[in-house]
PDB file of C-alpha atoms and ligand atoms in Angstrom:
ATOM      1  CA  MET A   1       0.000   0.000   0.000  1.00 66.00           C
ATOM      2  CA  THR A   2       2.717   2.438   1.074  1.00 79.00           C
ATOM      3  CA  ILE A   3       4.779   1.538  -1.977  1.00 80.00           C
ATOM      4  CA  ALA A   4       1.766   2.247  -4.197  1.00 83.00           C
ATOM      5  CA  ILE A   5       1.309   5.703  -2.649  1.00 80.00           C
ATOM      6  CA  VAL A   6       5.014   6.565  -2.976  1.00 79.00           C
ATOM      7  CA  PHE A   7       4.950   5.358  -6.574  1.00 79.00           C
ATOM      8  CA  THR A   8       1.870   7.467  -7.384  1.00 80.00           C
ATOM      9  CA  VAL A   9       3.381  10.576  -5.794  1.00 75.00           C
ATOM     10  CA  LEU A  10       6.620  10.008  -7.695  1.00 77.00           C
ATOM     11  CA  LEU A  11       4.761   9.636 -10.986  1.00 77.00           C
ATOM     12  CA  ALA A  12       2.770  12.817 -10.313  1.00 76.00           C
ATOM     13  CA  LEU A  13       6.010  14.647  -9.529  1.00 74.00           C
ATOM     14  CA  ILE A  14       7.749  13.482 -12.699  1.00 73.00           C
ATOM     15  CA  GLY A  15       4.624  14.299 -14.735  1.00 70.00           C
ATOM     16  CA  SER A  16       4.475  17.782 -13.246  1.00 69.00           C
ATOM     17  CA  LEU A  17       8.088  18.445 -14.166  1.00 67.00           C
ATOM     18  CA  ARG A  18       7.595  17.182 -17.704  1.00 66.00           C
ATOM     19  CA  TYR A  19       4.335  19.087 -18.168  1.00 66.00           C
ATOM     20  CA  PRO A  20       4.621  22.100 -15.863  1.00 67.00           C
ATOM     21  CA  TRP A  21       0.926  22.832 -15.463  1.00 66.00           C
ATOM     22  CA  TRP A  22       1.771  24.822 -12.333  1.00 66.00           C
ATOM     23  CA  LYS A  23       3.682  27.491 -14.234  1.00 70.00           C
ATOM     24  CA  PRO A  24       1.911  30.754 -15.107  1.00 73.00           C
ATOM     25  CA  ALA A  25       0.308  30.806 -18.556  1.00 79.00           C
ATOM     26  CA  VAL A  26       2.018  32.733 -21.343  1.00 85.00           C
ATOM     27  CA  PRO A  27      -0.108  35.908 -21.864  1.00 89.00           C
ATOM     28  CA  ILE A  28      -3.068  34.990 -24.050  1.00 88.00           C
ATOM     29  CA  THR A  29      -2.516  37.939 -26.401  1.00 89.00           C
ATOM     30  CA  LEU A  30       0.690  36.289 -27.676  1.00 93.00           C
ATOM     31  CA  PRO A  31      -0.074  34.220 -30.787  1.00 95.00           C
ATOM     32  CA  ARG A  32       0.238  30.446 -30.527  1.00 96.00           C
ATOM     33  CA  ILE A  33       1.767  28.757 -33.586  1.00 97.00           C
ATOM     34  CA  LEU A  34       0.777  25.092 -33.741  1.00 97.00           C
ATOM     35  CA  MET A  35       2.901  22.578 -35.655  1.00 97.00           C
ATOM     36  CA  TYR A  36       1.202  19.674 -37.423  1.00 98.00           C
ATOM     37  CA  HIS A  37       2.414  17.240 -40.083  1.00 97.00           C
ATOM     38  CA  MET A  38      -0.048  14.456 -41.028  1.00 97.00           C
ATOM     39  CA  ILE A  39      -3.723  14.112 -40.155  1.00 98.00           C
ATOM     40  CA  CYS A  40      -4.263  10.352 -40.139  1.00 96.00           C
ATOM     41  CA  GLU A  41      -4.596   7.366 -37.852  1.00 96.00           C
ATOM     42  CA  PRO A  42      -1.413   6.026 -36.215  1.00 95.00           C
ATOM     43  CA  VAL A  43       0.332   3.107 -37.909  1.00 93.00           C
ATOM     44  CA  PRO A  44       0.951   0.214 -35.469  1.00 92.00           C
ATOM     45  CA  GLY A  45       4.631   0.016 -34.534  1.00 89.00           C
ATOM     46  CA  ALA A  46       5.656   2.959 -36.716  1.00 91.00           C
ATOM     47  CA  ARG A  47       8.474   5.302 -35.692  1.00 90.00           C
ATOM     48  CA  PHE A  48       6.846   8.613 -36.576  1.00 92.00           C
ATOM     49  CA  ASN A  49       3.391   8.296 -35.002  1.00 93.00           C
ATOM     50  CA  GLY A  50       3.981  11.549 -33.138  1.00 93.00           C
ATOM     51  CA  LEU A  51       3.616  13.230 -36.541  1.00 94.00           C
ATOM     52  CA  ARG A  52       0.253  11.503 -37.115  1.00 96.00           C
ATOM     53  CA  VAL A  53      -2.588  13.391 -35.465  1.00 97.00           C
ATOM     54  CA  SER A  54      -5.866  11.565 -36.044  1.00 97.00           C
ATOM     55  CA  PRO A  55      -8.842  13.367 -37.627  1.00 98.00           C
ATOM     56  CA  GLN A  56     -10.731  12.911 -34.342  1.00 98.00           C
ATOM     57  CA  GLN A  57      -7.913  14.577 -32.402  1.00 97.00           C
ATOM     58  CA  LEU A  58      -7.791  17.535 -34.810  1.00 98.00           C
ATOM     59  CA  GLU A  59     -11.575  17.853 -34.667  1.00 98.00           C
ATOM     60  CA  ARG A  60     -11.493  17.957 -30.899  1.00 98.00           C
ATOM     61  CA  GLN A  61      -8.597  20.423 -30.792  1.00 98.00           C
ATOM     62  CA  LEU A  62     -10.201  22.876 -33.225  1.00 98.00           C
ATOM     63  CA  ALA A  63     -13.562  22.617 -31.455  1.00 98.00           C
ATOM     64  CA  TRP A  64     -11.828  23.445 -28.171  1.00 97.00           C
ATOM     65  CA  LEU A  65      -9.943  26.383 -29.724  1.00 97.00           C
ATOM     66  CA  ARG A  66     -13.108  27.812 -31.222  1.00 97.00           C
ATOM     67  CA  ARG A  67     -15.081  27.327 -28.012  1.00 96.00           C
ATOM     68  CA  HIS A  68     -12.414  29.213 -26.073  1.00 95.00           C
ATOM     69  CA  GLY A  69     -12.359  32.184 -28.405  1.00 95.00           C
ATOM     70  CA  TRP A  70      -9.129  31.569 -30.331  1.00 96.00           C
ATOM     71  CA  GLN A  71      -9.084  33.291 -33.740  1.00 96.00           C
ATOM     72  CA  PHE A  72      -7.383  31.464 -36.611  1.00 97.00           C
ATOM     73  CA  ARG A  73      -4.931  33.482 -38.722  1.00 96.00           C
ATOM     74  CA  PHE A  74      -2.325  32.905 -41.434  1.00 97.00           C
ATOM     75  CA  LEU A  75       1.198  33.454 -40.153  1.00 97.00           C
ATOM     76  CA  SER A  76       1.809  36.061 -42.873  1.00 97.00           C
ATOM     77  CA  ASP A  77      -1.101  38.115 -41.504  1.00 95.00           C
ATOM     78  CA  VAL A  78       0.232  37.877 -37.963  1.00 95.00           C
ATOM     79  CA  LEU A  79       3.663  39.050 -39.149  1.00 95.00           C
ATOM     80  CA  SER A  80       2.407  41.837 -41.396  1.00 89.00           C
ATOM     81  CA  ALA A  81       3.717  45.261 -40.483  1.00 72.00           C
ATOM     82  CA  ASP A  82       0.405  46.546 -39.123  1.00 72.00           C
ATOM     83  CA  ALA A  83      -0.269  43.492 -36.971  1.00 71.00           C
ATOM     84  CA  VAL A  84       3.171  43.610 -35.366  1.00 69.00           C
ATOM     85  CA  ARG A  85       2.992  47.358 -34.792  1.00 67.00           C
ATOM     86  CA  GLN A  86      -0.417  47.200 -33.179  1.00 70.00           C
ATOM     87  CA  PRO A  87      -0.815  43.850 -31.466  1.00 67.00           C
ATOM     88  CA  GLY A  88      -4.515  43.208 -30.915  1.00 72.00           C
ATOM     89  CA  SER A  89      -6.245  42.053 -27.801  1.00 78.00           C
ATOM     90  CA  GLU A  90      -7.675  38.948 -29.450  1.00 88.00           C
ATOM     91  CA  LYS A  91      -6.431  35.427 -28.880  1.00 93.00           C
ATOM     92  CA  VAL A  92      -4.677  34.399 -32.082  1.00 95.00           C
ATOM     93  CA  CYS A  93      -3.820  30.866 -33.145  1.00 96.00           C
ATOM     94  CA  VAL A  94      -1.761  29.991 -36.254  1.00 98.00           C
ATOM     95  CA  ILE A  95      -2.025  26.437 -37.565  1.00 98.00           C
ATOM     96  CA  THR A  96       0.913  25.150 -39.620  1.00 98.00           C
ATOM     97  CA  PHE A  97       1.380  21.926 -41.574  1.00 98.00           C
ATOM     98  CA  ASP A  98       4.921  20.899 -42.550  1.00 98.00           C
ATOM     99  CA  ASP A  99       6.111  18.970 -45.630  1.00 97.00           C
ATOM    100  CA  GLY A 100       2.973  18.560 -47.789  1.00 97.00           C
ATOM    101  CA  TYR A 101       1.209  15.288 -46.957  1.00 97.00           C
ATOM    102  CA  ALA A 102      -1.846  14.422 -49.078  1.00 98.00           C
ATOM    103  CA  ASP A 103      -4.016  14.000 -45.992  1.00 98.00           C
ATOM    104  CA  ASN A 104      -3.752  17.754 -45.419  1.00 98.00           C
ATOM    105  CA  LEU A 105      -6.272  17.989 -48.256  1.00 98.00           C
ATOM    106  CA  HIS A 106      -8.295  14.831 -47.760  1.00 97.00           C
ATOM    107  CA  SER A 107      -8.542  14.844 -43.949  1.00 98.00           C
ATOM    108  CA  ALA A 108      -7.506  18.224 -42.558  1.00 98.00           C
ATOM    109  CA  LEU A 109      -9.262  20.586 -44.959  1.00 98.00           C
ATOM    110  CA  PRO A 110     -12.851  19.462 -44.212  1.00 98.00           C
ATOM    111  CA  ILE A 111     -12.164  19.778 -40.480  1.00 98.00           C
ATOM    112  CA  LEU A 112     -10.607  23.227 -40.864  1.00 98.00           C
ATOM    113  CA  GLN A 113     -13.590  24.329 -42.953  1.00 98.00           C
ATOM    114  CA  ARG A 114     -16.052  23.063 -40.359  1.00 97.00           C
ATOM    115  CA  HIS A 115     -14.411  25.240 -37.732  1.00 97.00           C
ATOM    116  CA  GLY A 116     -13.692  28.298 -39.860  1.00 97.00           C
ATOM    117  CA  ALA A 117      -9.945  27.713 -39.439  1.00 98.00           C
ATOM    118  CA  VAL A 118      -7.064  28.554 -41.769  1.00 98.00           C
ATOM    119  CA  ALA A 119      -3.546  27.122 -41.964  1.00 98.00           C
ATOM    120  CA  THR A 120      -0.093  27.788 -43.371  1.00 98.00           C
ATOM    121  CA  LEU A 121       1.341  24.917 -45.442  1.00 98.00           C
ATOM    122  CA  TYR A 122       5.135  24.545 -45.498  1.00 98.00           C
ATOM    123  CA  LEU A 123       5.594  22.689 -48.754  1.00 98.00           C
ATOM    124  CA  VAL A 124       8.754  20.850 -49.800  1.00 97.00           C
ATOM    125  CA  GLN A 125       9.313  21.557 -53.482  1.00 97.00           C
ATOM    126  CA  HIS A 126      10.712  18.087 -54.362  1.00 96.00           C
ATOM    127  CA  ARG A 127       8.546  16.088 -51.991  1.00 95.00           C
ATOM    128  CA  HIS A 128       7.906  12.987 -54.113  1.00 92.00           C
ATOM    129  CA  ASP A 129      10.284   9.987 -53.937  1.00 86.00           C
ATOM    130  CA  ASN A 130      12.267  11.812 -51.308  1.00 87.00           C
ATOM    131  CA  ASP A 131      13.173   9.985 -48.095  1.00 85.00           C
ATOM    132  CA  TRP A 132      14.262  12.943 -45.997  1.00 88.00           C
ATOM    133  CA  SER A 133      14.278  10.998 -42.712  1.00 83.00           C
ATOM    134  CA  VAL A 134      17.694   9.527 -43.568  1.00 79.00           C
ATOM    135  CA  LYS A 135      19.129  12.980 -44.172  1.00 76.00           C
ATOM    136  CA  LYS A 136      18.854  13.688 -40.472  1.00 81.00           C
ATOM    137  CA  LYS A 137      19.544  10.208 -39.097  1.00 80.00           C
ATOM    138  CA  GLN A 138      20.987   7.598 -41.394  1.00 76.00           C
ATOM    139  CA  HIS A 139      19.463   4.675 -39.507  1.00 76.00           C
ATOM    140  CA  HIS A 140      15.951   6.062 -40.116  1.00 77.00           C
ATOM    141  CA  ASP A 141      15.956   4.195 -43.395  1.00 73.00           C
ATOM    142  CA  GLU A 142      12.639   2.331 -43.180  1.00 77.00           C
ATOM    143  CA  GLY A 143      11.167   4.673 -45.784  1.00 84.00           C
ATOM    144  CA  GLU A 144       8.188   5.340 -43.524  1.00 84.00           C
ATOM    145  CA  LEU A 145       7.716   9.012 -44.395  1.00 85.00           C
ATOM    146  CA  ALA A 146       8.766   8.491 -48.010  1.00 86.00           C
ATOM    147  CA  ARG A 147       5.838   6.074 -48.421  1.00 88.00           C
ATOM    148  CA  GLU A 148       3.275   8.571 -47.099  1.00 89.00           C
ATOM    149  CA  PRO A 149       1.401  10.082 -50.043  1.00 95.00           C
ATOM    150  CA  LYS A 150       2.346  13.695 -50.700  1.00 96.00           C
ATOM    151  CA  LEU A 151       0.202  16.440 -52.184  1.00 98.00           C
ATOM    152  CA  THR A 152       0.301  16.632 -55.962  1.00 98.00           C
ATOM    153  CA  ASP A 153       0.521  20.091 -57.484  1.00 97.00           C
ATOM    154  CA  ALA A 154      -3.166  19.844 -58.435  1.00 98.00           C
ATOM    155  CA  GLU A 155      -4.031  19.039 -54.816  1.00 98.00           C
ATOM    156  CA  VAL A 156      -2.012  22.025 -53.609  1.00 98.00           C
ATOM    157  CA  GLU A 157      -4.035  24.167 -56.001  1.00 98.00           C
ATOM    158  CA  THR A 158      -7.254  22.791 -54.485  1.00 98.00           C
ATOM    159  CA  LEU A 159      -6.018  23.661 -50.993  1.00 98.00           C
ATOM    160  CA  LEU A 160      -5.147  27.203 -52.062  1.00 98.00           C
ATOM    161  CA  ALA A 161      -8.450  27.657 -53.890  1.00 98.00           C
ATOM    162  CA  SER A 162     -10.312  26.717 -50.685  1.00 98.00           C
ATOM    163  CA  GLY A 163      -9.086  29.933 -49.078  1.00 97.00           C
ATOM    164  CA  CYS A 164      -8.159  27.920 -45.986  1.00 98.00           C
ATOM    165  CA  PHE A 165      -4.468  27.562 -46.824  1.00 98.00           C
ATOM    166  CA  GLU A 166      -1.574  29.848 -47.580  1.00 98.00           C
ATOM    167  CA  LEU A 167       1.747  28.550 -48.862  1.00 98.00           C
ATOM    168  CA  GLY A 168       5.097  28.797 -47.102  1.00 98.00           C
ATOM    169  CA  GLY A 169       8.619  27.631 -47.967  1.00 98.00           C
ATOM    170  CA  HIS A 170      10.242  24.483 -46.563  1.00 97.00           C
ATOM    171  CA  SER A 171      13.262  24.231 -48.920  1.00 97.00           C
ATOM    172  CA  ALA A 172      13.702  22.371 -52.195  1.00 97.00           C
ATOM    173  CA  THR A 173      14.657  18.912 -50.893  1.00 96.00           C
ATOM    174  CA  HIS A 174      14.203  18.980 -47.095  1.00 96.00           C
ATOM    175  CA  ALA A 175      17.959  18.700 -46.619  1.00 95.00           C
ATOM    176  CA  ASP A 176      19.852  18.802 -43.343  1.00 95.00           C
ATOM    177  CA  PHE A 177      21.225  22.325 -43.741  1.00 96.00           C
ATOM    178  CA  SER A 178      24.072  21.730 -41.294  1.00 95.00           C
ATOM    179  CA  LYS A 179      25.616  19.471 -43.970  1.00 95.00           C
ATOM    180  CA  LEU A 180      25.315  21.958 -46.848  1.00 96.00           C
ATOM    181  CA  ASP A 181      27.704  24.613 -48.100  1.00 97.00           C
ATOM    182  CA  PRO A 182      26.452  28.229 -48.224  1.00 97.00           C
ATOM    183  CA  ALA A 183      25.775  28.253 -51.976  1.00 97.00           C
ATOM    184  CA  THR A 184      23.629  25.108 -51.779  1.00 97.00           C
ATOM    185  CA  ARG A 185      21.729  26.493 -48.799  1.00 97.00           C
ATOM    186  CA  ARG A 186      20.969  29.656 -50.721  1.00 97.00           C
ATOM    187  CA  ALA A 187      19.770  27.658 -53.721  1.00 96.00           C
ATOM    188  CA  GLU A 188      17.553  25.447 -51.511  1.00 96.00           C
ATOM    189  CA  ILE A 189      15.864  28.506 -50.011  1.00 97.00           C
ATOM    190  CA  VAL A 190      15.754  31.013 -52.845  1.00 96.00           C
ATOM    191  CA  GLU A 191      15.142  28.767 -55.830  1.00 93.00           C
ATOM    192  CA  SER A 192      12.377  26.741 -54.165  1.00 95.00           C
ATOM    193  CA  LYS A 193      10.663  29.993 -53.190  1.00 98.00           C
ATOM    194  CA  SER A 194      10.618  31.349 -56.717  1.00 97.00           C
ATOM    195  CA  ALA A 195       9.789  27.967 -58.297  1.00 97.00           C
ATOM    196  CA  LEU A 196       6.741  27.439 -56.064  1.00 98.00           C
ATOM    197  CA  GLU A 197       5.619  31.051 -56.511  1.00 98.00           C
ATOM    198  CA  ARG A 198       5.793  30.617 -60.283  1.00 98.00           C
ATOM    199  CA  ARG A 199       4.020  27.261 -60.167  1.00 98.00           C
ATOM    200  CA  PHE A 200       1.137  28.320 -57.911  1.00 98.00           C
ATOM    201  CA  GLY A 201       0.907  32.044 -58.585  1.00 98.00           C
ATOM    202  CA  VAL A 202       0.977  33.017 -54.899  1.00 98.00           C
ATOM    203  CA  PRO A 203       3.693  34.601 -52.777  1.00 97.00           C
ATOM    204  CA  LEU A 204       5.525  32.460 -50.223  1.00 98.00           C
ATOM    205  CA  GLN A 205       5.739  34.809 -47.280  1.00 98.00           C
ATOM    206  CA  THR A 206       7.019  32.648 -44.442  1.00 98.00           C
ATOM    207  CA  TYR A 207       9.464  29.753 -44.136  1.00 98.00           C
ATOM    208  CA  ALA A 208       9.981  26.682 -41.942  1.00 98.00           C
ATOM    209  CA  TYR A 209      13.521  25.365 -41.370  1.00 98.00           C
ATOM    210  CA  PRO A 210      13.688  21.664 -42.370  1.00 97.00           C
ATOM    211  CA  PHE A 211      14.062  19.491 -39.231  1.00 95.00           C
ATOM    212  CA  GLY A 212      14.258  22.792 -37.340  1.00 96.00           C
ATOM    213  CA  ILE A 213      18.005  22.762 -38.119  1.00 96.00           C
ATOM    214  CA  TYR A 214      19.392  26.205 -38.892  1.00 97.00           C
ATOM    215  CA  ASP A 215      22.117  28.678 -37.991  1.00 97.00           C
ATOM    216  CA  SER A 216      22.699  32.419 -38.382  1.00 97.00           C
ATOM    217  CA  LEU A 217      23.588  31.999 -42.072  1.00 97.00           C
ATOM    218  CA  ASP A 218      20.243  30.322 -42.771  1.00 98.00           C
ATOM    219  CA  VAL A 219      18.425  33.104 -40.940  1.00 98.00           C
ATOM    220  CA  ALA A 220      20.251  35.659 -43.083  1.00 98.00           C
ATOM    221  CA  LEU A 221      19.452  33.760 -46.289  1.00 97.00           C
ATOM    222  CA  VAL A 222      15.755  33.445 -45.417  1.00 98.00           C
ATOM    223  CA  ARG A 223      15.599  37.151 -44.634  1.00 97.00           C
ATOM    224  CA  GLU A 224      17.456  38.013 -47.824  1.00 97.00           C
ATOM    225  CA  ALA A 225      15.101  35.815 -49.874  1.00 97.00           C
ATOM    226  CA  GLY A 226      12.285  38.165 -48.928  1.00 97.00           C
ATOM    227  CA  PHE A 227      10.386  36.072 -46.391  1.00 98.00           C
ATOM    228  CA  LEU A 228       8.506  37.967 -43.669  1.00 97.00           C
ATOM    229  CA  GLY A 229       9.533  35.479 -41.010  1.00 98.00           C
ATOM    230  CA  ALA A 230      10.288  31.841 -40.237  1.00 98.00           C
ATOM    231  CA  VAL A 231       9.218  29.125 -37.841  1.00 98.00           C
ATOM    232  CA  THR A 232      11.463  26.656 -36.037  1.00 97.00           C
ATOM    233  CA  THR A 233      10.718  23.429 -34.174  1.00 96.00           C
ATOM    234  CA  ARG A 234      11.789  24.942 -30.872  1.00 95.00           C
ATOM    235  CA  PRO A 235       8.893  24.315 -28.514  1.00 93.00           C
ATOM    236  CA  GLY A 236       7.151  27.263 -26.959  1.00 93.00           C
ATOM    237  CA  ILE A 237       5.417  30.568 -27.579  1.00 94.00           C
ATOM    238  CA  SER A 238       7.489  33.492 -28.833  1.00 94.00           C
ATOM    239  CA  ARG A 239       7.296  36.591 -26.667  1.00 91.00           C
ATOM    240  CA  ASP A 240       8.266  39.214 -29.239  1.00 92.00           C
ATOM    241  CA  LEU A 241       7.196  38.778 -32.865  1.00 92.00           C
ATOM    242  CA  GLN A 242       9.365  41.630 -34.064  1.00 92.00           C
ATOM    243  CA  THR A 243      12.707  40.474 -32.697  1.00 94.00           C
ATOM    244  CA  GLU A 244      11.964  36.741 -33.027  1.00 96.00           C
ATOM    245  CA  ARG A 245      10.253  36.801 -36.414  1.00 97.00           C
ATOM    246  CA  PHE A 246      12.903  34.632 -38.103  1.00 98.00           C
ATOM    247  CA  GLU A 247      13.152  32.142 -35.229  1.00 98.00           C
ATOM    248  CA  LEU A 248       9.581  31.676 -34.091  1.00 98.00           C
ATOM    249  CA  LYS A 249       8.784  28.920 -31.635  1.00 97.00           C
ATOM    250  CA  ARG A 250       5.923  26.514 -32.186  1.00 96.00           C
ATOM    251  CA  VAL A 251       3.682  24.370 -30.064  1.00 95.00           C
ATOM    252  CA  LYS A 252       4.208  20.830 -31.316  1.00 95.00           C
ATOM    253  CA  VAL A 253       0.979  18.880 -31.626  1.00 95.00           C
ATOM    254  CA  SER A 254       1.732  15.182 -31.229  1.00 93.00           C
ATOM    255  CA  GLY A 255      -0.561  12.329 -32.169  1.00 94.00           C
ATOM    256  CA  LYS A 256       0.795  10.495 -29.135  1.00 93.00           C
ATOM    257  CA  LYS A 257      -0.515  13.066 -26.659  1.00 92.00           C
ATOM    258  CA  GLY A 258      -4.038  13.636 -25.467  1.00 93.00           C
ATOM    259  CA  GLN A 259      -6.266  16.665 -25.188  1.00 94.00           C
ATOM    260  CA  LEU A 260      -4.943  17.678 -21.779  1.00 91.00           C
ATOM    261  CA  ILE A 261      -1.388  18.028 -23.123  1.00 91.00           C
ATOM    262  CA  PHE A 262      -2.764  19.989 -26.090  1.00 93.00           C
ATOM    263  CA  ARG A 263      -4.445  22.421 -23.717  1.00 93.00           C
ATOM    264  CA  LEU A 264      -1.248  22.747 -21.669  1.00 90.00           C
ATOM    265  CA  GLY A 265       0.617  23.489 -24.901  1.00 92.00           C
ATOM    266  CA  MET A 266      -1.811  26.288 -25.698  1.00 93.00           C
ATOM    267  CA  ARG A 267      -1.354  27.615 -22.197  1.00 90.00           C
ATOM    268  CA  MET A 268       2.435  27.660 -22.001  1.00 83.00           C
ATOM    269  CA  GLY A 269       4.071  26.028 -25.002  1.00 83.00           C
ATOM    270  CA  TRP A 270       4.765  22.959 -22.794  1.00 68.00           C
ATOM    271  CA  ARG A 271       7.888  20.943 -22.119  1.00 58.00           C
ATOM    272  CA  THR A 272       9.683  24.077 -21.137  1.00 47.00           C
ATOM    273  CA  TRP A 273      12.665  22.394 -19.546  1.00 48.00           C
ATOM    274  CA  VAL A 274      12.362  18.629 -19.136  1.00 39.00           C
TER     275      VAL A 274
HETATM  276 ZN1   ZN B   1       9.657  19.054 -42.543  1.00 82.56          ZN
END
């Protein structure tokens, strides 16, 4: 009995350190930028199920956001000169999808539409037959993400025509930029921006660093390419959009976590130090 109590207390303590619910909430007028990848059911035994948020989870999350007064905005609107100069009093939430998975159209779009939500899509230019997992870690060679269907250009056009999506840059090949020379980095950022703008006839106004790997050179290149700002994979909620606009934090939404963790993420960015 005593062991059970000690064990429970210990678990609660570890849980509270990992998810610091007791910390004060980040002011609600600071925009939350949510990071999603796929909207689909988990695959039994798969490595990347954290990236798979089920349609039911997304439905529940958006319903909760709407019920609690969060307004959905494109990141480019949040970073526009006027918005940064005169931060509003409303609660703003930016939804982002990385990479360009086909389920963003087939599963996410109807849910976004039902809740009046919009999202920024960070599209890899050469996303087909591209196993980018191995570029970060060589032993991630199961081809799991490479097998996931990606959006065709026609499907991207459908997403854009819906009015629910804006397009952002995510490089040409989803390379690990720490392994690239400066000229290749520039080409990955600049050429994919102009190629996608030409192909889809819309401006790419914000950028997401592939794997969240970047350094000061990449920041300079993204700025120079004419982007308004960029998102990272650093967890949290940025405090100052002006000074942090090229290194914005995001709240990672994981398919492996429940609604309570999602709400904690909205409150404080979660996993602040453990
Ligand atoms: Zn990515």
